[in-house]
Short mmCIF file of C-alpha atoms in Angstrom, two decimals:
data_model
loop_
_atom_site.label_atom_id
_atom_site.label_comp_id
_atom_site.label_asym_id
_atom_site.label_seq_id
_atom_site.Cartn_x
_atom_site.Cartn_y
_atom_site.Cartn_z
CA UNK A 1 39.74 107.80 121.08
CA UNK A 2 43.32 106.86 122.03
CA UNK A 3 42.72 103.11 120.50
CA UNK A 4 41.54 104.52 117.23
CA UNK A 5 44.71 106.93 116.99
CA UNK A 6 46.87 103.86 117.77
CA UNK A 7 45.07 101.86 114.96
CA UNK A 8 45.34 104.52 112.40
CA UNK A 9 49.22 105.26 113.27
CA UNK A 10 49.98 101.30 112.99
CA UNK A 11 47.88 101.06 109.88
CA UNK A 12 49.88 103.77 108.48
CA UNK A 13 53.19 102.44 109.61
CA UNK A 14 52.18 99.23 107.87
CA UNK A 15 51.31 100.96 104.72
CA UNK A 16 54.51 102.72 104.67
CA UNK A 17 56.49 99.43 105.21
CA UNK A 18 54.55 98.03 102.61
CA UNK A 19 55.32 100.76 100.01
CA UNK A 20 59.18 100.84 101.01
CA UNK A 21 58.93 97.10 100.66
CA UNK A 22 57.49 97.59 96.99
CA UNK A 23 59.65 100.38 96.09
CA UNK A 24 62.88 98.49 97.08
CA UNK A 25 61.53 95.39 94.86
CA UNK A 26 60.83 97.51 91.95
CA UNK A 27 64.05 99.21 92.25
CA UNK A 28 65.93 95.95 92.52
CA UNK A 29 64.54 94.87 89.37
CA UNK A 30 65.56 97.78 87.59
CA UNK A 31 69.17 97.37 89.01
CA UNK A 32 69.48 93.67 88.43
CA UNK A 33 68.13 94.23 84.94
CA UNK A 34 71.18 96.18 84.21
CA UNK A 35 73.69 94.49 86.49
CA UNK A 36 72.92 90.71 85.69
CA UNK A 37 73.99 91.01 82.05
CA UNK A 38 76.75 93.13 82.87
CA UNK A 39 78.10 90.91 85.17
CA UNK A 40 77.99 88.04 83.31
CA UNK A 41 79.44 89.80 80.38
CA UNK A 42 82.39 91.14 82.76
CA UNK A 43 83.03 88.07 84.54
CA UNK A 44 83.32 85.75 81.30
CA UNK A 45 85.31 88.58 79.19
CA UNK A 46 87.49 88.71 82.15
CA UNK A 47 87.59 84.98 82.36
CA UNK A 48 89.59 84.70 78.96
CA UNK A 49 92.24 86.78 80.57
CA UNK A 50 92.44 84.33 83.59
CA UNK A 51 91.88 81.37 81.54
CA UNK A 52 95.03 82.79 79.11
CA UNK A 53 97.18 83.17 82.30
CA UNK A 54 96.51 79.91 83.63
CA UNK A 55 97.62 78.07 80.48
CA UNK A 56 100.86 80.28 80.41
CA UNK A 57 101.31 79.44 83.91
CA UNK A 58 101.24 75.74 82.92
CA UNK A 59 103.64 76.24 80.33
CA UNK A 60 106.56 78.22 82.20
CA UNK A 61 107.29 80.17 85.15
CA UNK A 62 109.25 82.73 83.54
CA UNK A 63 106.28 83.47 80.92
CA UNK A 64 103.83 83.50 83.82
CA UNK A 65 105.85 86.42 85.24
CA UNK A 66 106.42 88.19 81.61
CA UNK A 67 102.42 87.85 81.30
CA UNK A 68 101.90 88.99 84.71
CA UNK A 69 103.91 92.15 84.12
CA UNK A 70 102.43 93.00 80.67
CA UNK A 71 98.78 92.21 81.64
CA UNK A 72 99.10 94.16 85.16
CA UNK A 73 101.29 97.13 83.90
CA UNK A 74 101.18 97.74 80.06
CA UNK A 75 97.54 96.45 79.55
CA UNK A 76 96.31 97.96 82.76
CA UNK A 77 97.82 101.48 81.91
CA UNK A 78 96.35 101.36 78.42
CA UNK A 79 92.76 100.11 79.29
CA UNK A 80 92.77 102.14 82.40
CA UNK A 81 92.99 105.19 79.95
CA UNK A 82 90.40 103.33 77.14
CA UNK A 83 87.93 102.36 79.70
CA UNK A 84 88.30 105.45 81.80
CA UNK A 85 87.60 107.69 78.82
CA UNK A 86 84.55 105.27 77.37
CA UNK A 87 82.96 105.70 80.73
CA UNK A 88 81.94 109.29 79.54
CA UNK A 89 79.81 107.59 76.94
CA UNK A 90 78.34 105.95 79.85
CA UNK A 91 77.56 109.21 81.38
CA UNK A 92 76.16 110.81 78.37
CA UNK A 93 74.35 107.99 77.07
CA UNK A 94 72.60 107.21 80.40
CA UNK A 95 71.50 110.94 80.74
CA UNK A 96 70.38 111.03 77.07
CA UNK A 97 68.15 107.73 77.46
CA UNK A 98 66.70 109.33 80.95
CA UNK A 99 66.06 112.60 78.69
CA UNK A 100 64.39 110.67 76.05
CA UNK A 101 67.03 112.01 73.54
CA UNK A 102 67.51 108.35 72.01
CA UNK A 103 69.43 109.29 68.89
CA UNK A 104 71.94 111.18 70.69
CA UNK A 105 73.18 107.90 71.99
CA UNK A 106 74.64 106.82 68.73
CA UNK A 107 76.39 110.08 68.18
CA UNK A 108 77.91 109.76 71.43
CA UNK A 109 79.07 106.39 70.60
CA UNK A 110 80.55 107.43 67.56
CA UNK A 111 82.32 110.44 69.14
CA UNK A 112 83.89 107.95 71.73
CA UNK A 113 85.07 105.58 69.03
CA UNK A 114 86.97 108.41 67.20
CA UNK A 115 88.56 109.72 70.54
CA UNK A 116 89.45 106.31 72.01
CA UNK A 117 90.92 104.79 68.52
CA UNK A 118 93.20 108.34 68.43
CA UNK A 119 94.28 107.65 72.05
CA UNK A 120 95.09 104.15 71.90
CA UNK A 121 97.38 104.80 68.78
CA UNK A 122 99.32 107.24 70.20
CA UNK A 123 99.85 104.67 73.22
CA UNK A 124 101.05 101.77 71.02
CA UNK A 125 104.70 102.12 72.13
CA UNK A 126 103.68 101.04 75.38
CA UNK A 127 103.55 97.54 73.70
CA UNK A 128 106.09 97.84 71.11
CA UNK A 129 108.71 98.77 73.54
CA UNK A 130 107.35 96.96 76.50
CA UNK A 131 110.96 94.84 77.01
CA UNK A 132 113.19 98.26 76.94
CA UNK A 133 110.45 99.77 79.52
CA UNK A 134 110.52 96.89 81.90
CA UNK A 135 114.47 96.74 81.46
CA UNK A 136 114.66 100.42 82.44
CA UNK A 137 112.48 99.55 85.44
CA UNK A 138 114.95 97.09 86.40
CA UNK A 139 112.91 94.08 86.08
CA UNK A 140 115.00 90.63 85.65
CA UNK A 141 116.21 90.09 82.00
CA UNK A 142 114.61 86.65 81.59
CA UNK A 143 111.03 88.13 82.33
CA UNK A 144 111.68 91.33 80.37
CA UNK A 145 112.42 89.01 77.37
CA UNK A 146 109.26 87.13 77.82
CA UNK A 147 107.32 90.12 78.54
CA UNK A 148 108.44 91.71 75.31
CA UNK A 149 107.21 89.02 73.10
CA UNK A 150 103.90 88.71 75.07
CA UNK A 151 103.36 92.58 74.90
CA UNK A 152 102.96 92.28 70.78
CA UNK A 153 100.21 89.93 71.18
CA UNK A 154 98.15 92.07 73.39
CA UNK A 155 98.01 95.00 70.53
CA UNK A 156 95.10 93.20 68.85
CA UNK A 157 93.50 92.73 72.28
CA UNK A 158 93.43 96.34 73.32
CA UNK A 159 92.14 97.44 70.15
CA UNK A 160 89.08 95.19 70.53
CA UNK A 161 88.57 96.75 73.86
CA UNK A 162 87.99 100.52 72.24
CA UNK A 163 84.81 98.77 70.65
CA UNK A 164 83.74 96.30 73.53
CA UNK A 165 83.74 98.64 76.27
CA UNK A 166 81.95 101.54 74.85
CA UNK A 167 79.36 99.36 72.84
CA UNK A 168 78.47 97.53 76.19
CA UNK A 169 78.11 100.85 77.91
CA UNK A 170 75.82 102.21 75.21
CA UNK A 171 73.56 99.36 75.38
CA UNK A 172 73.52 99.17 78.93
CA UNK A 173 72.44 102.59 78.87
CA UNK A 174 69.18 101.61 77.13
CA UNK A 175 68.89 98.26 79.07
CA UNK A 176 69.56 96.10 75.92
CA UNK A 177 73.14 94.58 77.37
CA UNK A 178 71.68 90.95 77.52
CA UNK A 179 73.27 90.33 74.03
CA UNK A 180 76.68 91.28 75.14
CA UNK A 181 75.92 88.80 78.37
CA UNK A 182 75.05 85.99 75.62
CA UNK A 183 77.94 86.92 73.48
CA UNK A 184 80.45 86.98 76.24
CA UNK A 185 79.69 83.57 77.42
CA UNK A 186 80.23 82.30 73.72
CA UNK A 187 83.34 84.12 73.95
CA UNK A 188 84.64 82.11 77.14
CA UNK A 189 83.16 78.98 75.56
CA UNK A 190 85.31 79.41 72.43
CA UNK A 191 88.46 80.63 74.23
CA UNK A 192 88.73 77.59 76.48
CA UNK A 193 88.88 74.78 73.89
CA UNK A 194 90.62 77.01 71.17
CA UNK A 195 93.15 77.61 73.86
CA UNK A 196 93.53 73.87 74.44
CA UNK A 197 93.88 73.34 70.75
CA UNK A 198 96.63 75.72 70.17
CA UNK A 199 98.59 75.21 73.14
CA UNK A 200 98.52 71.40 73.87
CA UNK A 201 97.30 70.03 70.43
CA UNK A 202 99.27 72.16 68.07
CA UNK A 203 101.68 72.58 70.62
CA UNK A 204 101.97 76.25 69.76
CA UNK A 205 102.77 77.28 73.44
CA UNK A 206 102.76 80.74 74.67
CA UNK A 207 101.71 82.24 71.19
CA UNK A 208 98.96 79.90 70.71
CA UNK A 209 97.55 81.03 74.23
CA UNK A 210 97.72 84.76 73.25
CA UNK A 211 96.41 83.99 69.34
CA UNK A 212 93.24 82.44 71.38
CA UNK A 213 92.74 85.54 73.34
CA UNK A 214 92.95 87.68 70.32
CA UNK A 215 90.48 85.39 68.20
CA UNK A 216 87.92 85.24 71.08
CA UNK A 217 87.80 89.05 71.97
CA UNK A 218 87.41 89.95 68.37
CA UNK A 219 84.72 87.58 68.34
CA UNK A 220 82.77 89.62 71.03
CA UNK A 221 83.25 92.91 68.88
CA UNK A 222 81.62 91.58 65.63
CA UNK A 223 78.92 90.03 67.48
CA UNK A 224 78.27 93.53 68.88
CA UNK A 225 78.35 95.19 65.42
CA UNK A 226 76.00 92.83 64.11
CA UNK A 227 73.58 93.77 66.73
CA UNK A 228 73.79 97.23 66.20
CA UNK A 229 74.09 97.59 62.34
CA UNK A 230 71.48 94.83 62.01
CA UNK A 231 68.72 96.97 62.96
CA UNK A 232 68.24 96.08 66.79
CA UNK A 233 68.90 99.99 68.17
CA UNK A 234 66.42 101.50 65.47
CA UNK A 235 65.91 104.44 68.12
CA UNK A 236 69.45 105.07 69.21
CA UNK A 237 71.53 104.06 66.05
CA UNK A 238 70.73 106.32 62.99
CA UNK A 239 73.66 105.16 61.09
CA UNK A 240 77.17 107.02 60.84
CA UNK A 241 77.15 110.58 60.91
CA UNK A 242 79.51 113.87 60.51
CA UNK A 243 77.41 114.91 63.69
CA UNK A 244 79.89 112.73 65.77
CA UNK A 245 82.59 115.61 64.80
CA UNK A 246 80.55 118.23 66.19
CA UNK A 247 81.27 119.71 69.97
CA UNK A 248 83.72 116.86 70.07
CA UNK A 249 86.13 118.83 72.19
CA UNK A 250 83.66 119.00 75.43
CA UNK A 251 83.50 115.27 75.23
CA UNK A 252 87.21 114.91 74.98
CA UNK A 253 87.34 117.27 78.10
CA UNK A 254 84.65 115.25 79.91
CA UNK A 255 86.75 111.62 78.58
CA UNK A 256 90.06 112.90 80.00
CA UNK A 257 88.21 113.53 83.51
CA UNK A 258 86.85 110.01 83.27
CA UNK A 259 90.37 108.55 82.09
CA UNK A 260 92.13 110.01 84.98
CA UNK A 261 89.65 108.75 87.41
CA UNK A 262 89.78 105.06 86.05
CA UNK A 263 93.46 105.17 85.58
CA UNK A 264 94.26 106.05 88.82
CA UNK A 265 92.71 103.17 90.26
CA UNK A 266 94.04 100.49 88.04
CA UNK A 267 97.50 102.08 87.71
CA UNK A 268 97.43 102.02 91.44
CA UNK A 269 97.34 98.20 91.22
CA UNK A 270 100.14 97.85 88.45
CA UNK A 271 102.41 100.19 90.51
CA UNK A 272 102.04 97.55 93.48
CA UNK A 273 102.79 94.75 91.08
CA UNK A 274 105.83 96.44 89.91
CA UNK A 275 106.83 96.96 93.46
CA UNK A 276 106.45 93.27 93.75
CA UNK A 277 109.20 92.67 91.12
CA UNK A 278 111.89 94.19 93.14
CA UNK A 279 111.39 91.82 95.95
CA UNK A 280 113.42 88.95 96.59
CA UNK A 281 112.71 86.21 94.33
CA UNK A 282 110.89 88.31 91.99
CA UNK A 283 109.62 85.65 89.78
CA UNK A 284 107.54 84.07 92.92
CA UNK A 285 106.60 87.61 94.08
CA UNK A 286 105.33 88.77 90.66
CA UNK A 287 103.30 85.40 89.85
CA UNK A 288 101.62 85.21 93.40
CA UNK A 289 100.81 89.08 93.44
CA UNK A 290 99.16 88.98 90.11
CA UNK A 291 97.35 85.50 90.83
CA UNK A 292 95.77 87.49 93.64
CA UNK A 293 95.14 90.37 91.74
CA UNK A 294 93.51 88.56 88.92
CA UNK A 295 91.08 86.75 91.51
CA UNK A 296 90.11 90.27 93.08
CA UNK A 297 89.87 91.70 89.27
CA UNK A 298 87.58 88.70 88.72
CA UNK A 299 85.39 89.36 91.56
CA UNK A 300 85.68 92.77 91.00
CA UNK A 301 83.84 92.05 87.57
CA UNK A 302 80.79 91.50 89.53
CA UNK A 303 80.97 94.91 91.17
CA UNK A 304 81.58 96.49 88.02
CA UNK A 305 78.28 95.09 86.98
CA UNK A 306 76.92 96.97 89.57
CA UNK A 307 78.90 99.93 89.20
CA UNK A 308 77.28 99.91 85.70
CA UNK A 309 73.72 99.50 87.30
CA UNK A 310 74.57 102.58 89.52
CA UNK A 311 75.79 104.43 86.48
CA UNK A 312 72.52 103.94 84.24
CA UNK A 313 70.04 104.23 87.36
CA UNK A 314 71.76 107.45 88.69
CA UNK A 315 71.90 108.82 85.01
CA UNK A 316 68.51 107.93 83.92
CA UNK A 317 66.85 109.45 86.88
CA UNK A 318 68.99 112.60 86.63
CA UNK A 319 67.99 112.71 82.96
CA UNK A 320 64.46 112.40 83.76
CA UNK A 321 64.65 115.10 86.55
CA UNK A 322 64.15 112.92 89.91
CA UNK A 323 66.54 113.86 92.52
CA UNK A 324 64.76 111.65 95.12
CA UNK A 325 64.60 108.50 92.85
CA UNK A 326 68.09 109.06 92.37
CA UNK A 327 69.15 109.04 96.01
CA UNK A 328 66.78 105.98 96.39
CA UNK A 329 68.53 104.10 93.71
CA UNK A 330 71.64 104.93 95.16
CA UNK A 331 71.00 103.17 98.83
CA UNK A 332 69.49 100.07 97.20
CA UNK A 333 72.54 99.53 94.36
CA UNK A 334 75.28 99.92 97.39
CA UNK A 335 73.23 97.45 99.96
CA UNK A 336 72.90 94.88 97.24
CA UNK A 337 76.75 94.84 96.08
CA UNK A 338 77.88 95.06 99.67
CA UNK A 339 75.63 91.60 100.58
CA UNK A 340 77.23 89.74 97.62
CA UNK A 341 80.57 91.21 98.72
CA UNK A 342 80.15 89.82 102.13
CA UNK A 343 79.41 86.24 100.42
CA UNK A 344 82.77 86.26 98.49
CA UNK A 345 84.79 87.33 101.50
CA UNK A 346 83.61 84.26 103.41
CA UNK A 347 84.27 81.96 100.41
CA UNK A 348 87.81 83.63 99.95
CA UNK A 349 88.48 82.50 103.83
CA UNK A 350 87.54 79.26 103.28
CA UNK A 351 89.27 78.45 99.92
CA UNK A 352 92.08 80.90 99.73
CA UNK A 353 94.96 78.68 100.51
CA UNK A 354 93.81 76.53 97.47
CA UNK A 355 93.72 79.11 94.81
CA UNK A 356 97.45 78.94 93.53
CA UNK A 357 96.87 75.37 92.36
CA UNK A 358 94.45 76.90 89.70
CA UNK A 359 97.58 78.77 88.23
CA UNK A 360 100.74 77.09 88.89
CA UNK A 361 102.33 73.87 89.67
CA UNK A 362 105.31 75.80 91.57
CA UNK A 363 104.96 75.13 95.15
CA UNK A 364 106.70 78.51 96.00
CA UNK A 365 103.80 80.58 94.30
CA UNK A 366 100.91 78.23 95.76
CA UNK A 367 102.49 79.11 99.27
CA UNK A 368 102.79 82.66 98.44
CA UNK A 369 99.32 82.96 97.26
CA UNK A 370 98.07 81.22 100.56
CA UNK A 371 99.90 83.79 102.60
CA UNK A 372 97.93 86.48 100.98
CA UNK A 373 94.67 84.59 101.62
CA UNK A 374 93.11 86.81 104.44
CA UNK A 375 94.24 90.05 102.91
CA UNK A 376 92.63 88.95 99.82
CA UNK A 377 89.54 88.42 101.43
CA UNK A 378 89.22 91.65 102.68
CA UNK A 379 90.02 93.08 99.19
CA UNK A 380 86.99 91.47 98.06
CA UNK A 381 84.84 92.87 100.46
CA UNK A 382 85.81 96.50 100.02
CA UNK A 383 85.78 95.84 96.37
CA UNK A 384 82.32 95.49 96.58
CA UNK A 385 81.86 99.23 97.83
CA UNK A 386 84.00 101.60 95.94
CA UNK A 387 83.36 100.62 92.24
CA UNK A 388 79.54 101.14 93.14
CA UNK A 389 80.35 104.62 94.93
CA UNK A 390 82.53 105.42 91.71
CA UNK A 391 79.47 104.47 89.54
CA UNK A 392 77.46 107.02 91.07
CA UNK A 393 79.82 109.74 90.19
CA UNK A 394 79.97 108.53 86.52
CA UNK A 395 76.23 108.81 86.55
CA UNK A 396 76.23 112.42 87.61
CA UNK A 397 79.34 113.38 85.70
CA UNK A 398 81.50 113.76 89.00
CA UNK A 399 84.67 112.04 87.30
CA UNK A 400 87.06 115.03 88.12
CA UNK A 401 86.01 114.90 91.91
CA UNK A 402 86.80 111.34 92.33
CA UNK A 403 90.13 111.57 90.23
CA UNK A 404 91.23 113.81 92.98
CA UNK A 405 90.03 111.34 95.81
CA UNK A 406 91.81 108.45 94.12
CA UNK A 407 95.00 110.32 93.84
CA UNK A 408 95.32 111.23 97.47
CA UNK A 409 93.85 108.12 98.96
CA UNK A 410 95.52 105.56 96.32
CA UNK A 411 98.85 107.38 96.13
CA UNK A 412 99.03 109.54 98.96
CA UNK A 413 98.03 106.73 101.34
CA UNK A 414 98.03 103.18 99.99
CA UNK A 415 101.49 103.22 98.27
CA UNK A 416 103.79 104.73 101.13
CA UNK A 417 102.01 102.32 103.35
CA UNK A 418 102.46 99.20 100.94
CA UNK A 419 106.15 100.24 100.30
CA UNK A 420 106.84 100.55 104.08
CA UNK A 421 105.21 97.26 105.04
CA UNK A 422 106.92 95.48 102.06
CA UNK A 423 110.52 96.84 102.54
CA UNK A 424 110.99 98.34 105.90
CA UNK A 425 109.13 95.84 108.12
CA UNK A 426 109.94 93.08 105.74
CA UNK A 427 106.50 91.69 105.28
CA UNK A 428 107.42 91.29 101.31
CA UNK A 429 104.29 90.78 99.03
CA UNK A 430 101.83 90.56 102.19
CA UNK A 431 103.11 94.00 103.14
CA UNK A 432 102.27 95.85 99.71
CA UNK A 433 98.88 94.05 99.82
CA UNK A 434 98.03 95.44 103.29
CA UNK A 435 98.97 98.65 101.91
CA UNK A 436 96.74 98.31 98.90
CA UNK A 437 93.87 97.58 101.41
CA UNK A 438 94.33 100.80 103.16
CA UNK A 439 94.24 102.82 100.00
CA UNK A 440 91.02 101.08 99.31
CA UNK A 441 89.52 101.66 102.73
CA UNK A 442 90.23 105.29 102.79
CA UNK A 443 88.78 105.81 99.12
CA UNK A 444 85.74 103.99 100.25
CA UNK A 445 85.15 106.14 103.05
CA UNK A 446 85.82 109.43 101.13
CA UNK A 447 83.43 108.43 98.19
CA UNK A 448 80.95 107.61 100.98
CA UNK A 449 81.27 111.20 102.41
CA UNK A 450 80.96 112.82 99.11
CA UNK A 451 77.95 110.91 97.88
CA UNK A 452 76.25 111.72 101.22
CA UNK A 453 76.98 115.27 100.94
CA UNK A 454 76.20 115.72 97.16
CA UNK A 455 73.05 118.12 96.25
CA UNK A 456 71.14 115.81 94.18
CA UNK A 457 68.71 118.47 93.27
CA UNK A 458 71.63 120.78 92.05
CA UNK A 459 73.07 117.71 89.92
CA UNK A 460 69.37 117.38 88.13
CA UNK A 461 69.80 120.97 87.13
CA UNK A 462 73.41 120.66 85.95
CA UNK A 463 72.21 117.85 83.97
CA UNK A 464 69.34 119.33 82.39
CA UNK A 465 71.79 122.09 81.17
CA UNK A 466 74.21 119.68 79.72
CA UNK A 467 71.99 117.74 77.57
CA UNK A 468 70.45 121.02 76.16
CA UNK A 469 73.86 122.19 75.41
CA UNK A 470 74.75 119.39 73.42
CA UNK A 471 71.54 118.39 71.84
CA UNK A 472 71.24 117.91 68.12
CA UNK A 473 67.99 117.48 66.08
CA UNK A 474 67.43 113.86 64.68
CA UNK A 475 67.07 113.15 60.73
CA UNK A 476 63.41 112.45 61.67
CA UNK A 477 62.79 115.70 63.35
CA UNK A 478 61.63 118.56 61.01
#
């Protein structure tokens, strides 16, 4: 009898392990179906910014510092708002797809375009008055002059971001983002030879590098338009409609919450670059800090791919009304992203002292980058966790709570620690970077606790109520 019971228990345990393994494999397939195209598109799209920085860095060190200021301050400031407000599209489209309200996805996309275009137009003085702004902030005159010229080129780029980010989120929610991956790859393949042609063959210098960036960024947008308007999204795109103007204020409210959440993350890094500008030998400090920041940001694109997968999977399962599946998906996507983060952590520890040569010929800059290699590696590790946890929040519409956590952890802990270590203990740029890591670590812990304590059955009810409140009949419905 005892042996029979043991055999039954062993058989039951084996079946449970087999079921768990099968469920993990199934969930991993769903995650990678969203994450892989998203990773490819984000890495290659951001690669155009890194490539542009590399070309400019080999033209002039002052222009490299000017580019770094604009890209890490002005562009991050505006991009943070646009991308943050676009994440509302990610939430709503993901939940609508899960609830099979496919036609609402096109309406949500158009609402996002309207809100973001108006917002970006209001923010244009950030680029038009960049030189004056940086002068008021006390940056060196030669750097601010270069930054003022470069910032004007970024206007065309940021307008393309309005469409590229929202369309990616729209297609990602319905698992059709492989086309974005291919377009992004072509974008990078076009950008590199175009930059070489404009900078070295035609000898257009910095304007040539920035012109290539604008052309390649709009190539991606036009490709996305062809895909959507060409009939490849028949269920979710029913054409332009005045319905996009209805209930726009609740969308604006959610967009603002999303925008604040993302902005507090991106501005955090921008302010740290600003602090680096007040260090001794500011040109070297800004250049080295921005190089390391762009390396982490490039790896961050992989984490954003998993963040996108977390958004889609959480939003889809909440839209379907399955709290248990939501929790299981969260566990799998976080574990997968963290394992990849460990791989890049090891790579940074091994090759971190050679990174500077990819962006500059200045030995001081290269050495400063090398000094940051160990903190850089740990930044990469923690960057594999907190974006995914943020994605869980976006998928469930908890952006406001995350915004509060970002404010406390980044600005209440990270910035003061970085300033103290950089200026008081004279660790310079390394001290600022260590402070940055302290903010990231605390927000990761806070988001982990918030996710663990969330009542997912309650979130299912909230999602259902939201979708019913904003539902509009399709033209196909009688």
